[in-house]
Tab-separated table of C-alpha atoms in Angstrom:
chain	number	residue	atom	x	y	z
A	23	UNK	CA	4.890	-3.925	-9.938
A	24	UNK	CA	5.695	-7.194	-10.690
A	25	UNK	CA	7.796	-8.190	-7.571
A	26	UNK	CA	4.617	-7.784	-5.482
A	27	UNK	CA	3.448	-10.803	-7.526
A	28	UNK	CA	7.065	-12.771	-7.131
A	29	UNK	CA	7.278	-12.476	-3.282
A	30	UNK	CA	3.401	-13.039	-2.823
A	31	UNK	CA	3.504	-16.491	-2.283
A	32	UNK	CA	5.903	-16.531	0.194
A	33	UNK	CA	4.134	-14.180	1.933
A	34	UNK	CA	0.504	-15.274	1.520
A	35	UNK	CA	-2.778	-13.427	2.346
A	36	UNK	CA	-1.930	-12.905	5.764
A	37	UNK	CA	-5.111	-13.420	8.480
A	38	UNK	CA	-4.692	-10.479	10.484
A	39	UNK	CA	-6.765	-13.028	13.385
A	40	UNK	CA	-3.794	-15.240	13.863
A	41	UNK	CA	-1.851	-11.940	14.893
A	42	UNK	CA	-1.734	-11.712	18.854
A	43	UNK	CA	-1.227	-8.456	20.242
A	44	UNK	CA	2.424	-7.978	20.390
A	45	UNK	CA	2.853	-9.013	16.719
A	46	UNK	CA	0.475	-6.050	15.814
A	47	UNK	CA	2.634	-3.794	17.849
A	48	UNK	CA	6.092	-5.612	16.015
A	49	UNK	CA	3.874	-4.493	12.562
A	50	UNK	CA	3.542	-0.766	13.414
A	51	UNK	CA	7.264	-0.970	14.250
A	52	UNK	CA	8.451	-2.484	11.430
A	53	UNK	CA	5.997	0.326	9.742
A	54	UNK	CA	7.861	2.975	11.376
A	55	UNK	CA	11.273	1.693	10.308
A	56	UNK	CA	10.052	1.246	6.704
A	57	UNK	CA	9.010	4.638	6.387
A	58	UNK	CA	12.013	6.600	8.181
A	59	UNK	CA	14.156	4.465	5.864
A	60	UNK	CA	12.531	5.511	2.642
A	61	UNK	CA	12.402	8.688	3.556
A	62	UNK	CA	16.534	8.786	3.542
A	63	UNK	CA	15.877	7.446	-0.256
A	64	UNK	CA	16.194	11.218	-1.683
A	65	UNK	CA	18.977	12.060	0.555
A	66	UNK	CA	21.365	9.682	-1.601
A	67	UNK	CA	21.609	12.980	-4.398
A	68	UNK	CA	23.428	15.628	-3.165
A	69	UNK	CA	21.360	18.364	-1.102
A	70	UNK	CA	21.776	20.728	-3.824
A	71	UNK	CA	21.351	18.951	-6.850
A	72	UNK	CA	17.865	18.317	-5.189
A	73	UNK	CA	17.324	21.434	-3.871
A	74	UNK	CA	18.301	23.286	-7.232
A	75	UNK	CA	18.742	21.652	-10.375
A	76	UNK	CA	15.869	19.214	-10.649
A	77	UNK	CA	12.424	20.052	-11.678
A	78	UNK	CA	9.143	19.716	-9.115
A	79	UNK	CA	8.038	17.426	-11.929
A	80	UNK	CA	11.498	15.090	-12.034
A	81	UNK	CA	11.010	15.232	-7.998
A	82	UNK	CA	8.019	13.759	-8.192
A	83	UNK	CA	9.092	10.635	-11.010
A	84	UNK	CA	11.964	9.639	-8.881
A	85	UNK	CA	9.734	9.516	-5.740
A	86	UNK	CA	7.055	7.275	-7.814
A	87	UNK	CA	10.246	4.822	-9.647
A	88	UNK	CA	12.199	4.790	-6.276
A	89	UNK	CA	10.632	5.587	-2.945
A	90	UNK	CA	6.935	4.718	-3.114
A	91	UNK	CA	7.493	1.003	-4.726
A	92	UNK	CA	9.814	0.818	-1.264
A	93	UNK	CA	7.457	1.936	0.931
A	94	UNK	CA	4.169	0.045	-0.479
A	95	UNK	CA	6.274	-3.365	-0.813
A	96	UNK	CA	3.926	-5.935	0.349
A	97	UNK	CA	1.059	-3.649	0.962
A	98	UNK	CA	-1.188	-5.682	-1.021
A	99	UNK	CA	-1.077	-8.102	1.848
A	100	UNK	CA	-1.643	-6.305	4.642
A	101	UNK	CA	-5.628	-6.531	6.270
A	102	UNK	CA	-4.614	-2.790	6.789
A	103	UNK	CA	-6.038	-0.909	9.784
A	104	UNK	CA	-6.847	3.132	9.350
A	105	UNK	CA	-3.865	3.558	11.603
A	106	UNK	CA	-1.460	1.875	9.027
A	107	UNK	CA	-3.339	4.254	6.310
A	108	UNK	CA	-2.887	7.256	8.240
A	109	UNK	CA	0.855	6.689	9.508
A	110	UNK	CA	1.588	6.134	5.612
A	111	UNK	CA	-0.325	9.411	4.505
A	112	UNK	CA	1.786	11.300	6.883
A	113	UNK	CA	5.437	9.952	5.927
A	114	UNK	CA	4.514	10.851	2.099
A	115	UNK	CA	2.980	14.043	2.532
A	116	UNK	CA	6.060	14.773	4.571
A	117	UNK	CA	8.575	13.805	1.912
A	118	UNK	CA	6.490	15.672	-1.035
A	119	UNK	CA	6.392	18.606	1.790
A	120	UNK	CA	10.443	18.131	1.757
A	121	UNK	CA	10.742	17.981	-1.899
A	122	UNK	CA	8.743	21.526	-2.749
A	123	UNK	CA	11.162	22.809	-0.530
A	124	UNK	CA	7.819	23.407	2.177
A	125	UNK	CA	6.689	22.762	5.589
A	126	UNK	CA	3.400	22.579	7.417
A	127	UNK	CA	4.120	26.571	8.540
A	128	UNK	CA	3.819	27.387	4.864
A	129	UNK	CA	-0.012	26.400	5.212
A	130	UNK	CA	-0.518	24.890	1.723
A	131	UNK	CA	-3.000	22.317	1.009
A	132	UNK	CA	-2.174	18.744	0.640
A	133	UNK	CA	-3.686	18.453	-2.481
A	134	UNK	CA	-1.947	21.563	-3.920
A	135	UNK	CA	1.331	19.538	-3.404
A	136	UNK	CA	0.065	16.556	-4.637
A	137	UNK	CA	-1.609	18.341	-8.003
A	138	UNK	CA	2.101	19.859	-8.380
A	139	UNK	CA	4.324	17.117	-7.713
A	140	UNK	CA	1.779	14.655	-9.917
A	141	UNK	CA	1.237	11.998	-7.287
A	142	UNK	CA	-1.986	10.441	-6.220
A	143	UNK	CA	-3.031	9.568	-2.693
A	144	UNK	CA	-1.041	6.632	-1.289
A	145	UNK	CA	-4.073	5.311	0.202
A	146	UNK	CA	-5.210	4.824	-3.339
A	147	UNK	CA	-2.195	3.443	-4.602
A	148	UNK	CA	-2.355	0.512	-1.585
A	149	UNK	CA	-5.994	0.537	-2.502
A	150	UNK	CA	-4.772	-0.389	-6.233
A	151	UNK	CA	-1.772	-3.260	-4.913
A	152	UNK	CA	-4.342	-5.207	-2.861
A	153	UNK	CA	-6.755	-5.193	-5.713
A	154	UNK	CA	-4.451	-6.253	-8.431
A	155	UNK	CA	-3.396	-8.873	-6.234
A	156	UNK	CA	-6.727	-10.150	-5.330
A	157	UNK	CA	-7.161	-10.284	-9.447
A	158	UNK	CA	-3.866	-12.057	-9.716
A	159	UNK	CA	-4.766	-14.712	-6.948
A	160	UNK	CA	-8.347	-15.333	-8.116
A	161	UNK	CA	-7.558	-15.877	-12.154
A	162	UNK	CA	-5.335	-18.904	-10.499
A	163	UNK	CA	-6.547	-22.410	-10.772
A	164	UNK	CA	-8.533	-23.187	-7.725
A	165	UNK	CA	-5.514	-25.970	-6.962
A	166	UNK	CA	-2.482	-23.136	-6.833
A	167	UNK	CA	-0.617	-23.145	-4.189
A	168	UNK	CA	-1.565	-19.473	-3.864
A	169	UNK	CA	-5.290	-20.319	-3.236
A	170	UNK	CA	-4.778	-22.277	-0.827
A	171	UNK	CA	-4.824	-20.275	1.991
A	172	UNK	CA	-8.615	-19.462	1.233
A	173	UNK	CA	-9.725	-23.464	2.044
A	174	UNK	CA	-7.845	-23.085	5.695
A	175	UNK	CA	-9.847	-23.641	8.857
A	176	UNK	CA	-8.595	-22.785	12.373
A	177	UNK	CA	-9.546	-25.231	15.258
A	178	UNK	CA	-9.876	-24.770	18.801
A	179	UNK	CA	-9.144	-21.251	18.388
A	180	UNK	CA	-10.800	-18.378	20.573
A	181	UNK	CA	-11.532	-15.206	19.690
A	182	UNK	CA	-10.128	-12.458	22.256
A	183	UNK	CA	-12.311	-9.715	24.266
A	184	UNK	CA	-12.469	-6.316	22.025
A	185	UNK	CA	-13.248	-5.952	18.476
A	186	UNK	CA	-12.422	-8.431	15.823
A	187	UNK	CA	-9.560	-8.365	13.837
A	188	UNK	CA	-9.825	-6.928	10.079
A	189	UNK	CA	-9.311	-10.238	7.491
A	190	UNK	CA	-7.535	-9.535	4.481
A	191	UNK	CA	-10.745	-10.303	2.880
A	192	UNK	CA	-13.164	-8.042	4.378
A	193	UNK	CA	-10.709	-5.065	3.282
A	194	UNK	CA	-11.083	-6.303	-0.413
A	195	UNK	CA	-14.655	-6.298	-0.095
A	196	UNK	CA	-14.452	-2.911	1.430
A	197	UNK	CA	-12.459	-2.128	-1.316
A	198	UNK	CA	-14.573	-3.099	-4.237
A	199	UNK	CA	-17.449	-1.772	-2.849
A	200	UNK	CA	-15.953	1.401	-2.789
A	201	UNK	CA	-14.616	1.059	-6.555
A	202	UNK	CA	-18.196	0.032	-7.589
A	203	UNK	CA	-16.772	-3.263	-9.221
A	204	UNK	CA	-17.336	-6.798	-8.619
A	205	UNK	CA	-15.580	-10.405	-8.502
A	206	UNK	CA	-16.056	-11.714	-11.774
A	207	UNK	CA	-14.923	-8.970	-13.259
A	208	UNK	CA	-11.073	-10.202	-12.562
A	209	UNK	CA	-11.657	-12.930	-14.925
A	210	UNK	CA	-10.521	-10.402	-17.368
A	211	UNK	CA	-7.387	-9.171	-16.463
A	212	UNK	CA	-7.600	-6.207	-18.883
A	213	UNK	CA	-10.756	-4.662	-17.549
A	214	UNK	CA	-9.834	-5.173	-14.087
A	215	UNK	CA	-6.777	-3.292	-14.038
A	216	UNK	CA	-8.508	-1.146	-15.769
A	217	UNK	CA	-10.965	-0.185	-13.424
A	218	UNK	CA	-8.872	-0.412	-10.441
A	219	UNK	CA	-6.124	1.924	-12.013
A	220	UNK	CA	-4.876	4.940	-9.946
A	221	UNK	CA	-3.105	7.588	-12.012
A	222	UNK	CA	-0.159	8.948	-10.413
């Protein structure tokens, strides 16, 4: 969506390096909070106009106009970890549970709901945001503001005991890789959006 693109800017390609400790744990909180809020989004219709009257299908374009684009805000910034993947996975498949009227007891397959409801994976979608943004960034002039970030060099900094921390970048690489496309193919805005499309 295009506010992604407004707000990006101001909120840069985050380098998930200059994060300490605490301000990882302040990110899974803020997390948290993001998804128990959006997951009160449905709850603004009464319980049984949801629960009745509207279609699996209509469930299903109200949670793709209204919640998701809430819940992925700024996702194409994130140097996500799989912990931040897997938290998300579980709010949605717990609010498309919610909307079928099911629960985990009932024993259907997550990709039952999904095929009936007509959303795709959110992983994918976050997959998609990052790479349109990456597109976006790189068909800038090499002076934009935007690109700046990418000529930045930290001094005097250490690196801490433990495994390094993910870089924005490496996850797009991860994420190309995966899509079987490459750089130069953002120069064209139509094909790249194109091939990173995610239906649903």
């Amino acid at each position: 969506m295009n506010f992604h693109l407004q707000d990006g800017i101001e909120k840069g390609l985050v380098e998930n390096d200059k994060k300490d400790h605490g301000e990882d744990e302040r990110n899974d909180h803020e997390q948290d909070g993001r998804n128990d809020h959006v997951e009160v989004e449905p709850l603004a219709m009464t319980h049984e106009t949801w629960k009745t009257e509207l279609q699996v299908c209509l469930k299903g374009k109200f949670y793709k106009a209204v919640v998701r684009p809430a819940m992925l805000y700024g996702v194409e910034c994130w140097p996500v970890k799989n912990s931040h993947v897997q938290r998300m996975k579980v709010a949605e498949m717990r609010m498309l549970r919610w909307m079928c009227g099911l629960t985990r007891l009932d024993k259907i397959k997550n990709e039952v709901i999904r095929e009936k409801v007509g959303v795709a994976p959110v992983d994918e979608k976050m997959r998609e945001a990052r790479l349109m943004w990456f597109g976006h960034v790189r068909r800038r002039s090499p002076d934009a503001p935007v690109r700046s970030c990418e000529r930045l060099a930290v001094v005097g900094a250490s690196r801490g005991r433990g495994r390094p921390k993910r870089y924005w970048g490496e996850v797009i690489r991860q994420d190309m890789a995966k899509m079987r496309i490459s750089e130069d193919m953002t120069l064209d805005r139509k094909v790249w959006r194109s091939s990173i499309r995610v239906v649903g």
